[in-house]
Coordinates of C-alpha atoms in Angstrom, one line a residue:
X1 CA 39.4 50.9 -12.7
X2 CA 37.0 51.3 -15.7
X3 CA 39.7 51.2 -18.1
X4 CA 41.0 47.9 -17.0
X5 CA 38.3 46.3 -15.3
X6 CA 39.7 43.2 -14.5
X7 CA 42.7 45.1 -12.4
X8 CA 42.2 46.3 -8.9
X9 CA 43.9 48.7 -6.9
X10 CA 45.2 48.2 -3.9
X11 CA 44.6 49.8 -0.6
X12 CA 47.4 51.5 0.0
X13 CA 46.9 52.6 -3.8
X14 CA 50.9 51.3 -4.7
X15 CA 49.5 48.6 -7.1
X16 CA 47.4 47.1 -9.4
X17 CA 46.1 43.4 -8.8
X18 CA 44.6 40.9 -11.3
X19 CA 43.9 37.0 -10.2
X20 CA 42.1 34.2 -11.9
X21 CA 41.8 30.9 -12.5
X22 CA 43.4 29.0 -15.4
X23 CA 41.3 26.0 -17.1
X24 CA 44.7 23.9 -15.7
X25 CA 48.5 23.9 -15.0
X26 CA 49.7 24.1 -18.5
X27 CA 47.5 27.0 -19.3
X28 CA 48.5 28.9 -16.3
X29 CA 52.0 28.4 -17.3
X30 CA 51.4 29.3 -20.9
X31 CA 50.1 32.8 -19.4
X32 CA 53.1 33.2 -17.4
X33 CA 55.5 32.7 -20.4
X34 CA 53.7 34.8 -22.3
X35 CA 53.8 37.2 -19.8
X36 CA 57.5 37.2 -19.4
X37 CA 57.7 38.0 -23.2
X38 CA 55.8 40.8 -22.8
X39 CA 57.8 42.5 -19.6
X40 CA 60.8 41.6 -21.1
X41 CA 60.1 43.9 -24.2
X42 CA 59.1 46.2 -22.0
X43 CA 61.4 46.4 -19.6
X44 CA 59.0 46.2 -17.0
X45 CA 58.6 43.3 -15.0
X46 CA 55.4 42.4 -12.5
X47 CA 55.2 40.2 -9.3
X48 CA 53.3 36.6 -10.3
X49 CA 51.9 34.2 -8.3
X50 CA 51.3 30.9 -8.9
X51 CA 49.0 28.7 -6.2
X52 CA 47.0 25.5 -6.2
X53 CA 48.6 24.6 -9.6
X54 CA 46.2 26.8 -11.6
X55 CA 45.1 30.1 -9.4
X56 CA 47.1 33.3 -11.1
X57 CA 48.1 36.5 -9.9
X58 CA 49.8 39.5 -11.1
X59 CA 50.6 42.6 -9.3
X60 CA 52.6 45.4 -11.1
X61 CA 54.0 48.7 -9.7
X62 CA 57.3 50.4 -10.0
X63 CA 59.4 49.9 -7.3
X64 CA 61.6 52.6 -8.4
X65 CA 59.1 55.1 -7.3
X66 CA 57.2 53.3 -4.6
X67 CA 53.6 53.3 -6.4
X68 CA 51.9 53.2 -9.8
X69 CA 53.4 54.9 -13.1
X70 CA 52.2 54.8 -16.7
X71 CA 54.5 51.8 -17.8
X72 CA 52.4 49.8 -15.1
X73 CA 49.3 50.7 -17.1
X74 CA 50.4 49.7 -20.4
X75 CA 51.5 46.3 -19.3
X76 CA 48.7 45.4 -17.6
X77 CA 46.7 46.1 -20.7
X78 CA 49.1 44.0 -22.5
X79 CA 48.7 41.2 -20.4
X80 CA 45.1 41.4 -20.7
X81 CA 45.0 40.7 -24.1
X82 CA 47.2 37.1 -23.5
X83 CA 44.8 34.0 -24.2
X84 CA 44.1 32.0 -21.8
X85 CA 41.8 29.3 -21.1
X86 CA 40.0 30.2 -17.7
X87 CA 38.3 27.6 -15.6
X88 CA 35.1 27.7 -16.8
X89 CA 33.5 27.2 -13.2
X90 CA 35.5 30.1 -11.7
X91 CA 34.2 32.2 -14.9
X92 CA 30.7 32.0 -13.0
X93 CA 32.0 33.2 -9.9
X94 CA 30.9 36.6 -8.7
X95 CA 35.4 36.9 -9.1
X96 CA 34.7 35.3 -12.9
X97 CA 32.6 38.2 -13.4
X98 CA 35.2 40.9 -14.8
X99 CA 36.7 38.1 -17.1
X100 CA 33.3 37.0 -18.6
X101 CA 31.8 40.2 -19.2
X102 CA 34.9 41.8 -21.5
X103 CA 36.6 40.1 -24.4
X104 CA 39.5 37.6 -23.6
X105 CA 39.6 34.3 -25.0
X106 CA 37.1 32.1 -25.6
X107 CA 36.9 29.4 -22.5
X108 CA 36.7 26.0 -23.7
X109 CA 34.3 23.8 -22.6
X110 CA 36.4 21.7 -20.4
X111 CA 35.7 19.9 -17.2
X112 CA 36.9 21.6 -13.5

């Protein structure tokens, strides 16, 4: 999706996906908080997942209508723009690749 390259449709074209790797627990928890600020001013709240204490993903679709609307668009790029420090090992991945090639958050330095 060129406008929010980090988001991927799904198959079945019903949703959008994002997943990555947070530098550590606390900052994949941080993310998550932040995101529930953001769908709850929103009204519009995605699926997160939480695995391995750090790997992050997000789906969003309306489950009103069975698929993809506008509101699902906007808060995906609202979550995009939460800071987050990414595991800076999984930022060389060929999955990294999305997240180190557009503007987020500078990635500290920190050990995997």
């Amino acid at each position: 999706m060129p406008a929010l390259p980090r988001w991927q449709l799904s198959e079945d074209n019903k949703l959008i996906r994002t997943r990555f790797v947070a530098r550590d627990w606390a900052a994949a928890m941080r993310f998550f908080n932040g995101v529930s600020a953001i769908a709850e001013a929103e009204g519009h709240h995605p699926d997160l997942h939480l695995t391995n204490f750090r790997e992050v993903s997000v789906e969003l679709s309306t489950h009103a209508i069975g698929g993809l609307s506008l509101p699902d668009l906007v808060l995906a790029a609202k979550i995009d723009a939460i800071d987050v420090p990414l595991s800076a090992k999984w930022l060389k991945s060929p999955e990294g690749q999305p997240y180190a090639s557009t503007p987020k958050t500078a990635c500290p330095a920190a050990a995997d």
